[in-house]
PDB file of C-alpha atoms and ligand atoms in Angstrom:
ATOM      1  CA  MET A   1      10.060   9.268  -1.079  1.00  0.00           C
ATOM      2  CA  LYS A   2      12.661   6.630  -0.100  1.00  0.00           C
ATOM      3  CA  SER A   3      11.593   2.950  -0.174  1.00  0.00           C
ATOM      4  CA  THR A   4      12.019   0.784   2.937  1.00  0.00           C
ATOM      5  CA  TRP A   5      15.070  -0.784   1.253  1.00  0.00           C
ATOM      6  CA  GLN A   6      16.672   2.614   0.532  1.00  0.00           C
ATOM      7  CA  LYS A   7      16.069   3.786   4.111  1.00  0.00           C
ATOM      8  CA  PHE A   8      17.677   0.545   5.325  1.00  0.00           C
ATOM      9  CA  GLN A   9      20.739   1.083   3.107  1.00  0.00           C
ATOM     10  CA  VAL A  10      21.260   4.613   4.367  1.00  0.00           C
ATOM     11  CA  ARG A  11      20.975   3.475   7.974  1.00  0.00           C
ATOM     12  CA  TYR A  12      23.288   0.453   7.824  1.00  0.00           C
ATOM     13  CA  SER A  13      25.945   1.338   5.275  1.00  0.00           C
ATOM     14  CA  SER A  14      28.674   2.687   7.554  1.00  0.00           C
ATOM     15  CA  SER A  15      30.689  -0.304   8.904  1.00  0.00           C
ATOM     16  CA  PRO A  16      32.907  -2.539   6.662  1.00  0.00           C
ATOM     17  CA  SER A  17      30.840  -5.671   7.424  1.00  0.00           C
ATOM     18  CA  SER A  18      27.629  -3.809   6.562  1.00  0.00           C
ATOM     19  CA  LYS A  19      29.243  -2.687   3.312  1.00  0.00           C
ATOM     20  CA  ARG A  20      30.146  -6.290   2.456  1.00  0.00           C
ATOM     21  CA  TRP A  21      26.586  -7.387   3.332  1.00  0.00           C
ATOM     22  CA  LEU A  22      25.103  -4.638   1.179  1.00  0.00           C
ATOM     23  CA  ALA A  23      27.404  -5.579  -1.727  1.00  0.00           C
ATOM     24  CA  ARG A  24      26.172  -9.187  -1.451  1.00  0.00           C
ATOM     25  CA  GLN A  25      22.601  -7.952  -1.439  1.00  0.00           C
ATOM     26  CA  ASP A  26      23.257  -5.954  -4.613  1.00  0.00           C
ATOM     27  CA  ARG A  27      24.319  -9.172  -6.402  1.00  0.00           C
ATOM     28  CA  ASP A  28      21.365 -11.190  -5.114  1.00  0.00           C
ATOM     29  CA  GLN A  29      18.643 -11.846  -7.705  1.00  0.00           C
ATOM     30  CA  PHE A  30      15.933 -12.135  -5.012  1.00  0.00           C
ATOM     31  CA  VAL A  31      16.873  -8.752  -3.556  1.00  0.00           C
ATOM     32  CA  LYS A  32      16.527  -7.262  -7.037  1.00  0.00           C
ATOM     33  CA  LYS A  33      13.193  -8.987  -7.581  1.00  0.00           C
ATOM     34  CA  ALA A  34      11.966  -7.818  -4.178  1.00  0.00           C
ATOM     35  CA  GLN A  35      12.894  -4.245  -5.020  1.00  0.00           C
ATOM     36  CA  SER A  36      11.260  -4.370  -8.441  1.00  0.00           C
ATOM     37  CA  GLN A  37       8.056  -5.960  -7.104  1.00  0.00           C
ATOM     38  CA  ASN A  38       8.002  -3.709  -4.077  1.00  0.00           C
ATOM     39  CA  TYR A  39       8.387  -6.405  -1.455  1.00  0.00           C
ATOM     40  CA  ARG A  40      10.010  -5.326   1.783  1.00  0.00           C
ATOM     41  CA  ALA A  41      12.158  -8.442   2.058  1.00  0.00           C
ATOM     42  CA  ARG A  42      13.623 -11.068  -0.266  1.00  0.00           C
ATOM     43  CA  SER A  43      12.078 -13.670   2.038  1.00  0.00           C
ATOM     44  CA  ALA A  44       8.750 -12.943   0.304  1.00  0.00           C
ATOM     45  CA  PHE A  45       9.948 -15.287  -2.465  1.00  0.00           C
ATOM     46  CA  LYS A  46      10.318 -18.165  -0.025  1.00  0.00           C
ATOM     47  CA  LEU A  47       6.645 -17.958   0.858  1.00  0.00           C
ATOM     48  CA  LEU A  48       5.626 -17.432  -2.777  1.00  0.00           C
ATOM     49  CA  GLU A  49       7.501 -20.588  -3.775  1.00  0.00           C
ATOM     50  CA  LEU A  50       5.962 -22.641  -0.969  1.00  0.00           C
ATOM     51  CA  ASP A  51       2.488 -21.346  -1.809  1.00  0.00           C
ATOM     52  CA  GLN A  52       3.007 -22.209  -5.460  1.00  0.00           C
ATOM     53  CA  LYS A  53       3.806 -25.765  -4.402  1.00  0.00           C
ATOM     54  CA  TYR A  54       1.182 -26.237  -1.662  1.00  0.00           C
ATOM     55  CA  ASN A  55      -1.468 -23.584  -2.460  1.00  0.00           C
ATOM     56  CA  PHE A  56      -2.324 -22.766   1.148  1.00  0.00           C
ATOM     57  CA  ILE A  57      -2.937 -18.983   0.841  1.00  0.00           C
ATOM     58  CA  LYS A  58      -6.642 -19.037   0.108  1.00  0.00           C
ATOM     59  CA  PRO A  59      -9.355 -16.348   0.169  1.00  0.00           C
ATOM     60  CA  GLY A  60     -11.435 -16.125   3.324  1.00  0.00           C
ATOM     61  CA  SER A  61      -8.582 -17.412   5.481  1.00  0.00           C
ATOM     62  CA  VAL A  62      -7.411 -16.539   8.956  1.00  0.00           C
ATOM     63  CA  PHE A  63      -3.634 -16.155   8.884  1.00  0.00           C
ATOM     64  CA  ILE A  64      -1.162 -15.615  11.706  1.00  0.00           C
ATOM     65  CA  ASP A  65       2.310 -14.467  10.637  1.00  0.00           C
ATOM     66  CA  CYS A  66       4.844 -14.784  13.490  1.00  0.00           C
ATOM     67  CA  GLY A  67       8.145 -12.934  13.178  1.00  0.00           C
ATOM     68  CA  ALA A  68       6.667 -10.834  10.400  1.00  0.00           C
ATOM     69  CA  ALA A  69       8.952  -7.752  10.247  1.00  0.00           C
ATOM     70  CA  PRO A  70       9.642  -6.004   7.976  1.00  0.00           C
ATOM     71  CA  GLY A  71       6.536  -7.523   6.361  1.00  0.00           C
ATOM     72  CA  GLY A  72       7.505  -9.443   3.203  1.00  0.00           C
ATOM     73  CA  TRP A  73       5.406 -12.514   4.047  1.00  0.00           C
ATOM     74  CA  SER A  74       2.459 -10.413   5.189  1.00  0.00           C
ATOM     75  CA  GLN A  75       2.626  -8.528   1.891  1.00  0.00           C
ATOM     76  CA  VAL A  76       2.459 -11.835   0.003  1.00  0.00           C
ATOM     77  CA  ILE A  77      -0.532 -12.981   2.066  1.00  0.00           C
ATOM     78  CA  SER A  78      -2.273  -9.618   1.847  1.00  0.00           C
ATOM     79  CA  ARG A  79      -1.771  -9.341  -1.924  1.00  0.00           C
ATOM     80  CA  LYS A  80      -3.072 -12.843  -2.527  1.00  0.00           C
ATOM     81  CA  LEU A  81      -6.062 -12.515  -0.184  1.00  0.00           C
ATOM     82  CA  LEU A  82      -7.086  -8.972  -1.121  1.00  0.00           C
ATOM     83  CA  ASP A  83      -6.330  -8.778  -4.843  1.00  0.00           C
ATOM     84  CA  ILE A  84      -8.869 -11.278  -5.954  1.00  0.00           C
ATOM     85  CA  PRO A  85     -10.530 -10.128  -9.138  1.00  0.00           C
ATOM     86  CA  THR A  86     -13.363 -12.621  -9.547  1.00  0.00           C
ATOM     87  CA  GLU A  87     -16.841 -11.920  -8.138  1.00  0.00           C
ATOM     88  CA  GLU A  88     -17.129 -15.514  -7.098  1.00  0.00           C
ATOM     89  CA  THR A  89     -14.523 -15.058  -4.363  1.00  0.00           C
ATOM     90  CA  ASN A  90     -15.549 -11.526  -3.343  1.00  0.00           C
ATOM     91  CA  THR A  91     -17.989 -13.006  -0.843  1.00  0.00           C
ATOM     92  CA  ASN A  92     -15.015 -14.355   1.055  1.00  0.00           C
ATOM     93  CA  LEU A  93     -13.072 -11.111   1.253  1.00  0.00           C
ATOM     94  CA  ASN A  94     -14.652  -9.874   4.460  1.00  0.00           C
ATOM     95  CA  SER A  95     -13.747 -13.050   6.238  1.00  0.00           C
ATOM     96  CA  ASN A  96     -10.009 -12.644   5.620  1.00  0.00           C
ATOM     97  CA  LEU A  97      -8.082 -11.990   8.792  1.00  0.00           C
ATOM     98  CA  ILE A  98      -4.318 -11.495   8.781  1.00  0.00           C
ATOM     99  CA  ILE A  99      -2.435 -10.951  12.026  1.00  0.00           C
ATOM    100  CA  ALA A 100       1.273 -10.114  11.906  1.00  0.00           C
ATOM    101  CA  VAL A 101       3.424 -10.062  15.028  1.00  0.00           C
ATOM    102  CA  ASP A 102       7.052  -9.165  15.619  1.00  0.00           C
ATOM    103  CA  LEU A 103       9.402  -7.785  18.249  1.00  0.00           C
ATOM    104  CA  LEU A 104      10.075  -4.967  15.792  1.00  0.00           C
ATOM    105  CA  PRO A 105       7.598  -2.423  14.451  1.00  0.00           C
ATOM    106  CA  ILE A 106       6.019  -3.178  11.070  1.00  0.00           C
ATOM    107  CA  GLU A 107       4.883  -0.398   8.763  1.00  0.00           C
ATOM    108  CA  PRO A 108       1.190  -0.753   7.845  1.00  0.00           C
ATOM    109  CA  ILE A 109       0.182  -3.267   5.158  1.00  0.00           C
ATOM    110  CA  PRO A 110      -3.345  -3.257   3.676  1.00  0.00           C
ATOM    111  CA  GLY A 111      -5.631  -5.700   5.466  1.00  0.00           C
ATOM    112  CA  VAL A 112      -3.011  -6.712   8.035  1.00  0.00           C
ATOM    113  CA  ASN A 113      -3.458  -6.328  11.807  1.00  0.00           C
ATOM    114  CA  VAL A 114      -0.033  -5.576  13.186  1.00  0.00           C
ATOM    115  CA  LEU A 115       1.065  -6.379  16.730  1.00  0.00           C
ATOM    116  CA  GLN A 116       4.430  -5.517  18.254  1.00  0.00           C
ATOM    117  CA  GLY A 117       5.660  -7.831  21.002  1.00  0.00           C
ATOM    118  CA  ASP A 118       7.554 -10.954  21.927  1.00  0.00           C
ATOM    119  CA  PHE A 119       5.568 -13.817  20.442  1.00  0.00           C
ATOM    120  CA  THR A 120       6.807 -16.202  23.128  1.00  0.00           C
ATOM    121  CA  ASN A 121       5.106 -14.094  25.838  1.00  0.00           C
ATOM    122  CA  ILE A 122       1.677 -15.261  26.953  1.00  0.00           C
ATOM    123  CA  SER A 123       0.459 -11.637  26.917  1.00  0.00           C
ATOM    124  CA  THR A 124       1.299 -11.277  23.198  1.00  0.00           C
ATOM    125  CA  GLN A 125      -0.398 -14.577  22.427  1.00  0.00           C
ATOM    126  CA  GLN A 126      -3.428 -13.391  24.388  1.00  0.00           C
ATOM    127  CA  LYS A 127      -3.574 -10.240  22.199  1.00  0.00           C
ATOM    128  CA  ILE A 128      -3.535 -12.430  19.075  1.00  0.00           C
ATOM    129  CA  LYS A 129      -6.390 -14.506  20.494  1.00  0.00           C
ATOM    130  CA  GLU A 130      -8.372 -11.326  21.161  1.00  0.00           C
ATOM    131  CA  LEU A 131      -7.960 -10.323  17.505  1.00  0.00           C
ATOM    132  CA  LEU A 132      -9.192 -13.779  16.468  1.00  0.00           C
ATOM    133  CA  LYS A 133     -12.497 -13.080  18.264  1.00  0.00           C
ATOM    134  CA  GLY A 134     -13.136 -16.775  18.768  1.00  0.00           C
ATOM    135  CA  ARG A 135     -12.291 -17.789  15.190  1.00  0.00           C
ATOM    136  CA  ASP A 136      -9.886 -20.628  14.496  1.00  0.00           C
ATOM    137  CA  ALA A 137      -6.840 -19.957  12.345  1.00  0.00           C
ATOM    138  CA  ASP A 138      -6.500 -21.636   8.956  1.00  0.00           C
ATOM    139  CA  VAL A 139      -2.757 -21.053   8.772  1.00  0.00           C
ATOM    140  CA  VAL A 140       0.000 -20.230  11.269  1.00  0.00           C
ATOM    141  CA  VAL A 141       3.351 -19.330   9.738  1.00  0.00           C
ATOM    142  CA  SER A 142       6.558 -18.552  11.584  1.00  0.00           C
ATOM    143  CA  ASP A 143       9.638 -17.061   9.981  1.00  0.00           C
ATOM    144  CA  MET A 144      10.998 -16.133  13.412  1.00  0.00           C
ATOM    145  CA  ALA A 145      14.747 -16.215  13.738  1.00  0.00           C
ATOM    146  CA  PRO A 146      16.836 -15.565  16.841  1.00  0.00           C
ATOM    147  CA  ASN A 147      19.531 -12.911  16.956  1.00  0.00           C
ATOM    148  CA  PHE A 148      22.453 -14.864  15.566  1.00  0.00           C
ATOM    149  CA  SER A 149      25.271 -15.481  18.051  1.00  0.00           C
ATOM    150  CA  GLY A 150      27.557 -16.911  15.367  1.00  0.00           C
ATOM    151  CA  GLN A 151      27.734 -20.195  17.285  1.00  0.00           C
ATOM    152  CA  HIS A 152      25.736 -22.702  15.323  1.00  0.00           C
ATOM    153  CA  PHE A 153      24.633 -24.889  18.230  1.00  0.00           C
ATOM    154  CA  ILE A 154      23.326 -21.962  20.257  1.00  0.00           C
ATOM    155  CA  ASP A 155      21.501 -20.501  17.248  1.00  0.00           C
ATOM    156  CA  HIS A 156      20.010 -23.912  16.466  1.00  0.00           C
ATOM    157  CA  VAL A 157      18.737 -24.349  20.026  1.00  0.00           C
ATOM    158  CA  LYS A 158      17.223 -20.846  20.092  1.00  0.00           C
ATOM    159  CA  SER A 159      15.601 -21.438  16.721  1.00  0.00           C
ATOM    160  CA  MET A 160      14.071 -24.723  17.929  1.00  0.00           C
ATOM    161  CA  GLU A 161      12.701 -22.899  20.990  1.00  0.00           C
ATOM    162  CA  LEU A 162      10.930 -20.475  18.648  1.00  0.00           C
ATOM    163  CA  CYS A 163       9.593 -23.442  16.654  1.00  0.00           C
ATOM    164  CA  GLU A 164       8.283 -25.078  19.835  1.00  0.00           C
ATOM    165  CA  SER A 165       6.624 -21.850  20.895  1.00  0.00           C
ATOM    166  CA  SER A 166       4.903 -21.334  17.539  1.00  0.00           C
ATOM    167  CA  LEU A 167       3.796 -24.979  17.395  1.00  0.00           C
ATOM    168  CA  ASN A 168       2.441 -24.777  20.922  1.00  0.00           C
ATOM    169  CA  PHE A 169       0.423 -21.703  19.983  1.00  0.00           C
ATOM    170  CA  ALA A 170      -0.686 -23.181  16.652  1.00  0.00           C
ATOM    171  CA  GLU A 171      -2.112 -26.168  18.531  1.00  0.00           C
ATOM    172  CA  GLN A 172      -4.321 -23.794  20.510  1.00  0.00           C
ATOM    173  CA  VAL A 173      -5.702 -21.832  17.566  1.00  0.00           C
ATOM    174  CA  LEU A 174      -5.518 -23.935  14.373  1.00  0.00           C
ATOM    175  CA  ARG A 175      -8.669 -25.446  12.929  1.00  0.00           C
ATOM    176  CA  SER A 176      -8.780 -29.112  12.133  1.00  0.00           C
ATOM    177  CA  GLY A 177      -7.065 -29.588   8.769  1.00  0.00           C
ATOM    178  CA  GLY A 178      -5.143 -26.305   9.193  1.00  0.00           C
ATOM    179  CA  THR A 179      -1.626 -25.521   7.993  1.00  0.00           C
ATOM    180  CA  PHE A 180       1.538 -24.765   9.949  1.00  0.00           C
ATOM    181  CA  LEU A 181       4.809 -23.544   8.480  1.00  0.00           C
ATOM    182  CA  CYS A 182       7.907 -22.769  10.497  1.00  0.00           C
ATOM    183  CA  LYS A 183      11.497 -21.861   9.883  1.00  0.00           C
ATOM    184  CA  PHE A 184      14.241 -23.719  11.723  1.00  0.00           C
ATOM    185  CA  LEU A 185      18.009 -23.878  11.715  1.00  0.00           C
ATOM    186  CA  MET A 186      19.161 -27.438  11.096  1.00  0.00           C
ATOM    187  CA  GLY A 187      20.918 -29.197  13.928  1.00  0.00           C
ATOM    188  CA  GLU A 188      20.754 -31.960  16.489  1.00  0.00           C
ATOM    189  CA  SER A 189      17.152 -31.622  17.568  1.00  0.00           C
ATOM    190  CA  ASP A 190      15.262 -30.824  14.375  1.00  0.00           C
ATOM    191  CA  TYR A 191      14.704 -34.551  13.766  1.00  0.00           C
ATOM    192  CA  GLU A 192      12.934 -34.882  17.092  1.00  0.00           C
ATOM    193  CA  PHE A 193      10.821 -31.800  16.368  1.00  0.00           C
ATOM    194  CA  ARG A 194       9.899 -33.185  12.954  1.00  0.00           C
ATOM    195  CA  ASN A 195       8.801 -36.489  14.530  1.00  0.00           C
ATOM    196  CA  ASN A 196       6.631 -34.530  16.923  1.00  0.00           C
ATOM    197  CA  LEU A 197       5.081 -32.627  14.002  1.00  0.00           C
ATOM    198  CA  LYS A 198       4.323 -35.913  12.266  1.00  0.00           C
ATOM    199  CA  THR A 199       2.110 -36.977  15.151  1.00  0.00           C
ATOM    200  CA  LYS A 200       0.050 -33.793  14.801  1.00  0.00           C
ATOM    201  CA  PHE A 201      -0.227 -33.272  11.016  1.00  0.00           C
ATOM    202  CA  ASP A 202      -1.162 -35.524   8.109  1.00  0.00           C
ATOM    203  CA  ARG A 203       1.821 -34.381   6.006  1.00  0.00           C
ATOM    204  CA  VAL A 204       5.131 -32.892   7.117  1.00  0.00           C
ATOM    205  CA  ARG A 205       7.736 -31.850   4.557  1.00  0.00           C
ATOM    206  CA  HIS A 206      11.193 -30.369   4.971  1.00  0.00           C
ATOM    207  CA  GLU A 207      11.542 -27.549   2.447  1.00  0.00           C
ATOM    208  CA  LYS A 208      14.422 -25.336   1.401  1.00  0.00           C
ATOM    209  CA  PRO A 209      13.064 -22.721  -1.030  1.00  0.00           C
ATOM    210  CA  GLN A 210      15.412 -21.304  -3.658  1.00  0.00           C
ATOM    211  CA  ALA A 211      15.599 -17.943  -1.906  1.00  0.00           C
ATOM    212  CA  VAL A 212      17.330 -19.568   1.074  1.00  0.00           C
ATOM    213  CA  HIS A 213      21.062 -19.023   0.630  1.00  0.00           C
ATOM    214  CA  ARG A 214      22.761 -22.184  -0.595  1.00  0.00           C
ATOM    215  CA  LYS A 215      25.148 -22.465   2.358  1.00  0.00           C
ATOM    216  CA  SER A 216      22.521 -21.577   4.954  1.00  0.00           C
ATOM    217  CA  THR A 217      21.378 -24.185   7.470  1.00  0.00           C
ATOM    218  CA  GLU A 218      17.914 -22.659   7.358  1.00  0.00           C
ATOM    219  CA  GLY A 219      14.995 -24.910   6.471  1.00  0.00           C
ATOM    220  CA  TYR A 220      11.214 -24.928   6.742  1.00  0.00           C
ATOM    221  CA  PHE A 221       8.762 -27.489   8.026  1.00  0.00           C
ATOM    222  CA  MET A 222       5.633 -27.381   5.885  1.00  0.00           C
ATOM    223  CA  CYS A 223       2.840 -29.127   7.782  1.00  0.00           C
ATOM    224  CA  LEU A 224      -0.568 -29.828   6.264  1.00  0.00           C
ATOM    225  CA  GLY A 225      -3.729 -31.276   7.740  1.00  0.00           C
ATOM    226  CA  TYR A 226      -3.711 -30.495  11.444  1.00  0.00           C
ATOM    227  CA  LYS A 227      -5.188 -33.351  13.444  1.00  0.00           C
ATOM    228  CA  LYS A 228      -7.061 -31.410  16.109  1.00  0.00           C
TER     229      LYS A 228
HETATM  230  C1  SAM B 301      13.773 -13.389   8.990  1.00  0.00           C
HETATM  231  S1  SAM B 301      12.912 -12.156   9.827  1.00  0.00           S
HETATM  232  C2  SAM B 301      11.282 -12.341   9.200  1.00  0.00           C
HETATM  233  C3  SAM B 301      11.103 -11.813   7.811  1.00  0.00           C
HETATM  234  C4  SAM B 301       9.642 -11.761   7.406  1.00  0.00           C
HETATM  235  N1  SAM B 301       9.078 -13.080   7.215  1.00  0.00           N
HETATM  236  C5  SAM B 301       9.470 -10.975   6.132  1.00  0.00           C
HETATM  237  O1  SAM B 301       9.175 -11.593   5.105  1.00  0.00           O
HETATM  238  O2  SAM B 301       9.596  -9.760   6.170  1.00  0.00           O
HETATM  239  C6  SAM B 301      12.776 -12.837  11.423  1.00  0.00           C
HETATM  240  C7  SAM B 301      11.981 -11.995  12.387  1.00  0.00           C
HETATM  241  O3  SAM B 301      11.693 -12.755  13.562  1.00  0.00           O
HETATM  242  C8  SAM B 301      11.515 -11.820  14.598  1.00  0.00           C
HETATM  243  N2  SAM B 301      11.508 -12.477  15.904  1.00  0.00           N
HETATM  244  C9  SAM B 301      12.509 -13.199  16.466  1.00  0.00           C
HETATM  245  N3  SAM B 301      12.148 -13.611  17.693  1.00  0.00           N
HETATM  246  C10 SAM B 301      10.881 -13.147  17.892  1.00  0.00           C
HETATM  247  C11 SAM B 301       9.973 -13.243  18.980  1.00  0.00           C
HETATM  248  N4  SAM B 301      10.295 -13.899  20.112  1.00  0.00           N
HETATM  249  N5  SAM B 301       8.773 -12.639  18.869  1.00  0.00           N
HETATM  250  C12 SAM B 301       8.443 -11.974  17.739  1.00  0.00           C
HETATM  251  N6  SAM B 301       9.271 -11.849  16.680  1.00  0.00           N
HETATM  252  C13 SAM B 301      10.478 -12.437  16.757  1.00  0.00           C
HETATM  253  C14 SAM B 301      12.662 -10.849  14.386  1.00  0.00           C
HETATM  254  O4  SAM B 301      12.428  -9.628  15.042  1.00  0.00           O
HETATM  255  C15 SAM B 301      12.686 -10.729  12.856  1.00  0.00           C
HETATM  256  O5  SAM B 301      11.996  -9.596  12.431  1.00  0.00           O
END
């Protein structure tokens, strides 16, 4: 049976630009690691690195993963929350709740509730709230990225809109002390967004994990200690 990566290669290998992109992927150490560890996306290593530093993927947690397709981050969360060998933490396993949402379909992942829809729509957010069944979320993560136009300013603005939307939602569902992580594309207004985050969280850090391409303007805001 073909892996998700192999199916992707077959589907997108026809045009010259796709060929160049695929050649780059073949040279990329994180792509290789993702393939060997059976992660659906190299981005899994961004979340793994951030979790290693901040240790926020904990058993018994309620997680919301926005912009989750094809599912690399949800795999990381699921593996860490479900593969817990000690009896001590087994009591927490039933209380894990992972909700993954994306515009695109996501193939099933153990222990993950998948929703397809536009996260910025109230109706999608309502569906997430229904799955929460009145529980607060411990962590909201967003790796959402707009369709790139190639014009940096436009992409930056769209990315900040996605950040605003995920923050707005996080404020409705996060527990006090909860964690928020969101991807953004650097530009004129990220400073303002960061200042806003600082009023709502105890600690806000700008992170650029190793798996982010060196020349990329992509960054992450890691926010700890939500002040509800
Ligand atoms: C970089 S990918 C996420 C990769 C994912 N974290 C992983 O590890 O597999 C960005 C995703 O954001 C999604 N996205 C962008 N805008 C969205 C929106 N308004 N609602 C839901 N998903 C969105 C895209 O469809 C895309 O799948």
